[in-house]
Coordinates of C-alpha atoms in Angstrom, one line a residue:
M1 CA 24.4 34.7 7.0
R2 CA 21.3 32.5 7.4
I3 CA 22.1 29.0 8.7
P4 CA 20.6 26.3 6.6
P5 CA 17.7 24.4 8.3
W6 CA 19.6 21.1 8.3
S7 CA 22.6 22.7 9.9
A8 CA 20.4 24.2 12.6
D9 CA 18.8 20.8 13.2
A10 CA 22.2 19.2 13.4
L11 CA 23.4 21.7 16.0
L12 CA 20.3 21.2 18.0
G13 CA 20.9 17.4 17.9
I14 CA 24.5 17.8 19.1
A15 CA 23.3 20.0 21.9
V16 CA 20.7 17.4 23.0
T17 CA 23.3 14.6 22.8
G18 CA 25.9 16.6 24.7
T19 CA 23.5 17.7 27.5
L20 CA 22.2 14.2 28.0
A21 CA 25.7 12.7 28.0
A22 CA 26.8 15.2 30.6
V23 CA 23.7 14.4 32.8
I24 CA 24.2 10.6 32.4
S25 CA 27.9 10.9 33.3
A26 CA 26.9 12.6 36.6
R27 CA 25.3 9.3 37.7
Q28 CA 22.5 10.6 39.8
G29 CA 20.8 7.5 41.2
G30 CA 19.9 4.5 39.1
D31 CA 20.3 0.8 39.6
V32 CA 22.4 0.2 36.5
A33 CA 25.7 2.0 35.8
P34 CA 25.6 3.9 32.5
G35 CA 27.4 2.0 29.7
P36 CA 27.7 2.4 25.9
I37 CA 24.0 1.7 25.5
A38 CA 23.0 4.7 27.7
Y39 CA 25.3 7.0 25.7
A40 CA 24.0 5.5 22.4
W41 CA 20.5 6.4 23.6
A42 CA 21.6 10.0 24.1
V43 CA 23.1 10.0 20.6
G44 CA 19.8 8.5 19.2
L45 CA 17.7 11.2 20.9
G46 CA 19.9 13.8 19.4
A47 CA 19.8 12.2 15.9
L48 CA 16.0 12.4 16.0
M49 CA 16.4 16.2 15.6
L50 CA 17.4 15.7 12.0
A51 CA 13.8 14.5 11.3
R52 CA 12.0 17.1 13.4
R53 CA 10.9 19.3 10.5
H54 CA 9.4 16.6 8.4
H55 CA 8.1 14.2 11.1
P56 CA 7.6 16.2 14.3
R57 CA 5.0 14.0 15.9
A58 CA 7.0 10.8 15.2
V59 CA 10.1 12.5 16.8
L60 CA 8.0 13.5 19.8
L61 CA 6.5 10.0 20.4
T62 CA 9.8 8.2 19.8
S63 CA 11.6 10.5 22.3
A64 CA 8.9 9.9 24.9
F65 CA 8.9 6.1 24.5
G66 CA 12.7 6.1 24.4
L67 CA 12.8 8.0 27.7
C68 CA 10.4 5.5 29.2
A69 CA 12.6 2.6 28.0
Y70 CA 15.7 4.3 29.4
Y71 CA 14.2 4.5 32.9
A72 CA 12.8 0.9 32.6
V73 CA 16.4 -0.4 32.3
G74 CA 17.4 1.4 35.5
Y75 CA 19.9 3.9 34.2
P76 CA 20.7 7.1 36.2
A77 CA 18.1 9.8 36.3
V78 CA 18.2 12.4 33.6
G79 CA 14.8 14.1 34.4
V80 CA 12.0 14.3 31.9
G81 CA 12.2 17.9 30.9
V82 CA 15.7 17.9 29.5
P83 CA 15.3 14.8 27.2
L84 CA 12.0 16.0 25.8
A85 CA 12.4 19.7 25.6
A86 CA 13.7 19.8 22.0
A87 CA 11.0 17.3 20.8
L88 CA 8.2 19.3 22.5
F89 CA 9.5 22.5 21.0
S90 CA 9.7 21.0 17.5
A91 CA 6.1 19.6 17.6
A92 CA 4.7 22.9 18.9
E93 CA 6.6 24.8 16.3
A94 CA 5.2 22.6 13.6
G95 CA 1.6 23.3 14.8
F96 CA 1.0 20.2 16.9
L97 CA 0.4 22.1 20.2
R98 CA -2.1 19.5 21.5
W99 CA 0.3 16.7 20.9
S100 CA 3.0 18.5 22.8
V101 CA 0.8 19.3 25.7
L102 CA -0.7 15.8 26.0
T103 CA 2.7 14.1 25.6
A104 CA 4.2 16.3 28.3
A105 CA 1.3 15.7 30.6
G106 CA 1.5 11.9 30.0
V107 CA 5.2 11.7 30.7
L108 CA 5.0 13.9 33.8
G109 CA 2.1 11.8 35.1
L110 CA 4.0 8.6 34.7
S111 CA 7.1 10.0 36.3
L112 CA 5.1 11.3 39.2
M113 CA 3.3 8.0 39.8
F114 CA 6.4 5.8 39.7
R115 CA 8.5 8.2 41.9
L116 CA 5.8 8.3 44.5
L117 CA 5.4 4.5 44.3
E118 CA 9.1 4.2 44.9
G119 CA 8.7 6.0 48.2
Q120 CA 10.2 9.3 47.2
S121 CA 9.2 12.4 49.3
A122 CA 5.9 13.8 47.9
A123 CA 6.8 17.2 49.1
F124 CA 10.1 17.2 47.2
V125 CA 8.7 15.6 44.1
V126 CA 5.6 17.8 43.8
G127 CA 6.9 20.9 45.4
Y128 CA 10.3 21.2 43.8
D129 CA 11.2 18.6 41.2
L130 CA 7.9 18.5 39.3
I131 CA 7.7 22.3 39.2
T132 CA 11.2 22.4 37.6
H133 CA 10.2 19.9 34.9
V134 CA 6.9 21.5 34.2
T135 CA 8.5 24.9 33.9
L136 CA 11.1 23.6 31.4
M137 CA 8.6 21.7 29.3
A138 CA 6.1 24.5 29.3
A139 CA 8.8 27.0 28.2
A140 CA 9.8 24.7 25.3
I141 CA 6.2 24.3 24.2
A142 CA 5.5 28.1 24.5
L143 CA 8.7 28.9 22.6
G144 CA 7.8 26.6 19.7
D145 CA 4.2 27.8 19.5
G146 CA 5.3 31.4 19.7
L147 CA 7.7 30.9 16.7
R148 CA 4.9 29.2 14.8
S149 CA 2.5 32.0 15.5
R150 CA 5.0 34.7 14.5
R151 CA 5.8 32.8 11.3
A152 CA 2.1 32.5 10.5
Q153 CA 1.6 36.2 11.1
R154 CA 4.5 37.0 8.7
E155 CA 3.1 34.7 6.0
L156 CA -0.3 36.3 6.4
Q157 CA 1.2 39.8 6.1
L158 CA 3.2 38.7 3.1
R159 CA 0.1 37.3 1.4
E160 CA -1.7 40.5 2.0
N161 CA 1.1 42.6 0.6
L162 CA 1.3 40.3 -2.5
S163 CA -2.4 40.6 -2.9
R164 CA -2.2 44.4 -2.9
V165 CA 0.7 44.4 -5.3
R166 CA -1.2 42.1 -7.6
E167 CA -4.2 44.4 -7.5
E168 CA -2.1 47.4 -8.4
R169 CA -0.3 45.5 -11.2
L170 CA -3.7 44.4 -12.6
A171 CA -4.9 48.0 -12.6
I172 CA -1.8 49.1 -14.4
A173 CA -2.2 46.3 -16.9
R174 CA -5.8 47.3 -17.6
D175 CA -4.8 50.9 -18.2
L176 CA -2.0 49.9 -20.6
H177 CA -4.3 47.5 -22.5
D178 CA -7.2 49.9 -22.7
S179 CA -5.2 53.1 -23.6
V180 CA -1.8 52.3 -25.2
G181 CA -3.0 49.0 -26.7
H182 CA -6.0 50.7 -28.3
G183 CA -3.9 53.5 -29.7
V184 CA -1.3 51.1 -31.2
S185 CA -4.2 49.0 -32.7
V186 CA -5.7 52.1 -34.3
I187 CA -2.3 53.0 -35.8
S188 CA -1.9 49.5 -37.3
L189 CA -5.4 49.7 -38.7
H190 CA -4.9 53.0 -40.4
V191 CA -1.5 52.0 -41.8
D192 CA -3.1 48.9 -43.4
V193 CA -5.8 51.1 -44.9
A194 CA -3.2 53.5 -46.2
R195 CA -1.2 50.7 -47.7
E196 CA -4.2 49.5 -49.6
A197 CA -4.6 53.1 -51.1
V198 CA -0.9 53.4 -52.2
P199 CA -0.8 53.8 -56.0
P200 CA 1.1 51.2 -58.0
G201 CA 4.7 52.0 -58.4
N202 CA 5.1 54.0 -55.2
E203 CA 7.4 51.4 -53.5
A204 CA 9.0 54.0 -51.2
L205 CA 5.8 55.0 -49.6
D206 CA 4.7 51.4 -49.3
E207 CA 8.0 50.5 -47.7
A208 CA 7.7 53.4 -45.2
L209 CA 4.2 52.4 -44.3
L210 CA 5.4 48.8 -43.9
R211 CA 8.1 49.9 -41.5
I212 CA 5.5 51.8 -39.5
R213 CA 3.3 48.7 -39.4
Q214 CA 6.3 46.6 -38.2
A215 CA 7.2 49.1 -35.6
A216 CA 3.6 49.0 -34.4
D217 CA 3.7 45.2 -34.3
R218 CA 6.9 45.3 -32.2
T219 CA 5.3 47.9 -29.9
M220 CA 2.2 45.7 -29.5
S221 CA 4.4 42.7 -28.8
D222 CA 6.3 44.6 -26.1
L223 CA 3.0 45.8 -24.7
R224 CA 1.6 42.3 -24.5
G225 CA 4.8 41.2 -22.8
A226 CA 4.6 44.0 -20.2
V227 CA 0.9 43.3 -19.6
G228 CA 1.6 39.6 -19.3
V229 CA 4.3 40.3 -16.7
L230 CA 2.0 42.6 -14.8
R231 CA -0.9 40.1 -14.8
G232 CA 1.4 37.2 -13.9
A233 CA 3.3 35.7 -16.7
V234 CA 2.1 32.5 -18.3
S235 CA 4.7 29.9 -19.2
L236 CA 5.3 26.7 -21.1
D237 CA 6.4 25.3 -17.8
D238 CA 2.7 25.0 -16.8
L239 CA 0.4 24.2 -19.7
S240 CA -2.3 22.7 -17.5
P241 CA -4.8 25.5 -17.9
V242 CA -4.5 25.1 -21.7
L243 CA -4.6 21.3 -21.9
D244 CA -7.0 20.4 -19.1
P245 CA -10.1 21.4 -21.2
A246 CA -8.9 19.0 -23.9
R247 CA -8.4 16.2 -21.4
T248 CA -11.9 16.9 -20.0
A249 CA -13.3 16.7 -23.5
G250 CA -11.9 13.2 -23.9
F251 CA -8.8 13.9 -26.0
D252 CA -5.7 11.9 -25.5
V253 CA -3.2 14.7 -24.7
S254 CA 0.6 14.2 -24.9
V255 CA 3.0 16.9 -23.9
R256 CA 6.8 17.1 -24.4
V257 CA 8.5 20.3 -23.2
A258 CA 12.3 20.0 -23.3
P259 CA 14.1 21.2 -20.1
E260 CA 15.7 24.1 -22.0
A261 CA 12.2 25.2 -23.2
R262 CA 11.1 25.7 -19.6
E263 CA 13.5 28.7 -19.1
L264 CA 12.8 31.2 -21.9
P265 CA 12.8 34.9 -22.2
E266 CA 9.5 36.3 -20.8
L267 CA 8.2 37.6 -24.2
V268 CA 9.1 34.3 -26.0
D269 CA 7.6 32.2 -23.2
A270 CA 4.3 34.2 -23.2
A271 CA 4.0 34.2 -27.0
A272 CA 4.6 30.4 -27.1
Y273 CA 2.0 29.8 -24.4
R274 CA -0.6 31.8 -26.3
I275 CA 0.2 30.0 -29.6
V276 CA -0.3 26.7 -27.9
Q277 CA -3.5 28.0 -26.3
E278 CA -5.0 29.2 -29.5
A279 CA -4.0 26.0 -31.4
V280 CA -5.6 23.7 -28.8
T281 CA -8.7 25.9 -28.7
N282 CA -8.9 25.4 -32.5
V283 CA -8.9 21.7 -32.0
L284 CA -11.6 21.8 -29.4
R285 CA -13.8 24.0 -31.6
H286 CA -13.3 22.6 -35.1
A287 CA -11.7 19.1 -35.0
S288 CA -14.4 17.1 -33.4
S289 CA -13.3 14.0 -35.3
A290 CA -9.9 14.0 -33.7
S291 CA -9.1 12.0 -30.6
R292 CA -5.5 13.0 -29.9
V293 CA -3.7 16.3 -29.3
S294 CA 0.1 16.5 -29.0
V295 CA 2.2 19.4 -28.0
S296 CA 6.0 19.6 -28.4
A297 CA 8.5 22.3 -27.5
T298 CA 12.2 22.1 -28.1
V299 CA 15.1 24.5 -28.4
S300 CA 17.9 24.3 -31.0
A301 CA 20.1 26.8 -32.8
G302 CA 18.7 29.7 -30.9
L303 CA 15.1 28.9 -31.8
L304 CA 12.1 27.6 -29.9
H305 CA 10.3 25.0 -32.0
L306 CA 6.6 24.5 -31.2
T307 CA 4.5 21.8 -32.7
I308 CA 0.8 21.4 -31.9
S309 CA -1.1 18.6 -33.8
D310 CA -4.2 16.5 -33.8
D311 CA -4.9 13.2 -35.5
G312 CA -8.2 14.0 -37.3
P313 CA -9.1 16.1 -40.4
P314 CA -10.9 19.2 -39.2
D315 CA -14.6 19.2 -40.1
R316 CA -14.9 22.7 -41.6
N317 CA -14.3 24.5 -44.9
P318 CA -11.1 26.3 -44.5
P319 CA -11.0 30.0 -45.6
R320 CA -7.8 31.7 -46.6
E321 CA -5.9 33.9 -44.3
R322 CA -2.8 36.0 -44.6
Y323 CA 0.2 35.3 -42.5
S324 CA 3.4 37.1 -41.6
G325 CA 6.8 35.6 -40.9
H326 CA 9.9 34.5 -42.8
E327 CA 9.6 34.6 -46.5
P328 CA 9.8 31.1 -48.0
A329 CA 12.5 30.6 -50.6
D330 CA 11.3 30.1 -54.2
N331 CA 12.6 26.6 -54.4
G332 CA 10.7 25.4 -51.4
A333 CA 13.7 25.6 -49.1
P334 CA 13.3 27.1 -45.7
A335 CA 13.6 30.8 -45.3
P336 CA 16.9 32.0 -43.9
G337 CA 17.1 31.6 -40.2
S338 CA 13.8 29.6 -40.1
G339 CA 15.1 26.1 -40.5
M340 CA 11.6 25.1 -41.6
A341 CA 10.8 23.0 -44.6
T342 CA 8.0 24.4 -46.7
A343 CA 7.3 21.6 -49.1
G344 CA 3.7 20.4 -48.7
S345 CA 2.9 22.9 -46.1
N346 CA 1.5 26.4 -45.8
T347 CA 4.2 28.7 -44.6
T348 CA 3.6 32.1 -43.2
G349 CA 4.9 34.9 -45.3
A350 CA 4.2 38.5 -45.7
D351 CA 2.6 38.0 -49.1
N352 CA 1.6 34.4 -48.9
G353 CA -2.0 33.2 -48.7
A354 CA -2.2 29.9 -46.8
T355 CA -5.0 27.5 -46.4
A356 CA -6.2 27.9 -42.8
A357 CA -8.0 25.4 -40.8
G358 CA -10.6 27.8 -39.7
S359 CA -10.1 31.2 -38.2
G360 CA -12.1 30.9 -35.1
M361 CA -9.2 29.9 -32.9
G362 CA -10.5 31.6 -29.8
G363 CA -8.0 32.3 -27.1
T364 CA -6.5 35.7 -26.9
G365 CA -5.8 36.3 -30.5
H366 CA -7.6 36.0 -33.8
G367 CA -7.0 32.4 -34.9
L368 CA -4.2 31.5 -37.1
A369 CA -3.6 35.1 -38.1
G370 CA -3.2 35.9 -34.4
M371 CA -0.7 33.2 -33.9
A372 CA 1.2 34.3 -37.0
E373 CA 1.2 37.8 -35.7
R374 CA 2.7 36.7 -32.4
A375 CA 5.5 34.8 -34.2
R376 CA 6.2 37.7 -36.6
A377 CA 6.4 40.2 -33.8
L378 CA 9.4 38.2 -32.4
G379 CA 11.0 37.7 -35.8
G380 CA 9.7 34.1 -36.0
A381 CA 7.6 32.1 -38.4
L382 CA 4.4 30.0 -38.3
R383 CA 3.1 27.4 -40.7
T384 CA 0.3 24.8 -40.9
R385 CA 0.1 21.4 -42.4
H386 CA -3.3 19.8 -43.2
G387 CA -3.2 16.2 -44.4
A388 CA -4.6 12.7 -43.8
E389 CA -2.6 12.5 -40.5
G390 CA -4.4 15.5 -39.1
F391 CA -3.8 19.2 -38.7
T392 CA -0.5 20.6 -37.5
V393 CA 0.6 24.0 -36.4
E394 CA 4.4 24.6 -36.3
A395 CA 6.1 27.8 -35.0
E396 CA 9.6 28.9 -34.7
L397 CA 10.4 31.7 -32.3
P398 CA 13.9 33.2 -31.9
L399 CA 15.1 33.4 -28.4
V400 CA 16.6 36.8 -29.3
R401 CA 14.1 38.9 -31.2
T402 CA 15.3 39.6 -34.8
A403 CA 12.3 41.6 -36.0

């Protein structure tokens, strides 16, 4: 089982404190007998290890100055390598090799100077003691830098592997889109042509063709989802690529994505993202008199509710488009399972003509019809409202596909 980083740091801190406390208790030299403050210093040096991952340079410098302060008081000798080894290792592991080397050299230089000024034997200090400390500190720095180097190598290898996998997935996605996607589109086209040629009164044939069309739509939806996953799925959790162009164009953009709308099934998430993308593109292309764009995504009763609106009447002559989705009830009530009011709005239905606010939505579909197709493929519904307050696109997508 992998030890959590904070646990490893705590264990390292305990080891530092225990080692220093043992060395202090040995009372090797010193003008002042070690008391509570000396042991508190050992605890403090160990506690610094808890911050070594986030502030390695601060830990290193604090340890070095703390060691100097310890010796300035006159406490027993604890060396310079043992107190600083963990801090030097941490800084080198974090990529601050120069800081580790310079700090070690500075502390060793100060230690050598003061010991020689105190009259200690130069042969002993330089020939034995200094070599011991240099070896310990160099080993700590080398170990930290080696771990950093191996980690960087693993990360580089991982990035290369991910890049190769992504290239392979993109190649598969292109093949699916170009071959299977084209074939399903041709099927849908011919079915639509065949339905137009069905003689009146032949409901059974029309129903059979309709079922083929619906099956083709579901297949296309699944294909889009598979291609989206292969290409790297888009999500409502990150709408920046969709909304940044609107912000750049000077629109006041407001976004409200409920927490539960950030964890959706992949197909629903991808369809919702594309609906928002096409709706916002429509605003940029056709609603030049608008100044505000708002996007809302909430979840209730097993449905994802999307609302994309602007505050200005679009400046174009709307054509009529055909939509697909839940059939509205005759009395203006929402369709079963849709939960959407239809009064004063254009609701998507299999046989409904709706006043569209332009068809040149751009994005990855074909305007409002493309958005409606995405909603229909998941068993959802889409409607538009065009009034004095602006233009609104509303969609409901079941979290579990019903179509």
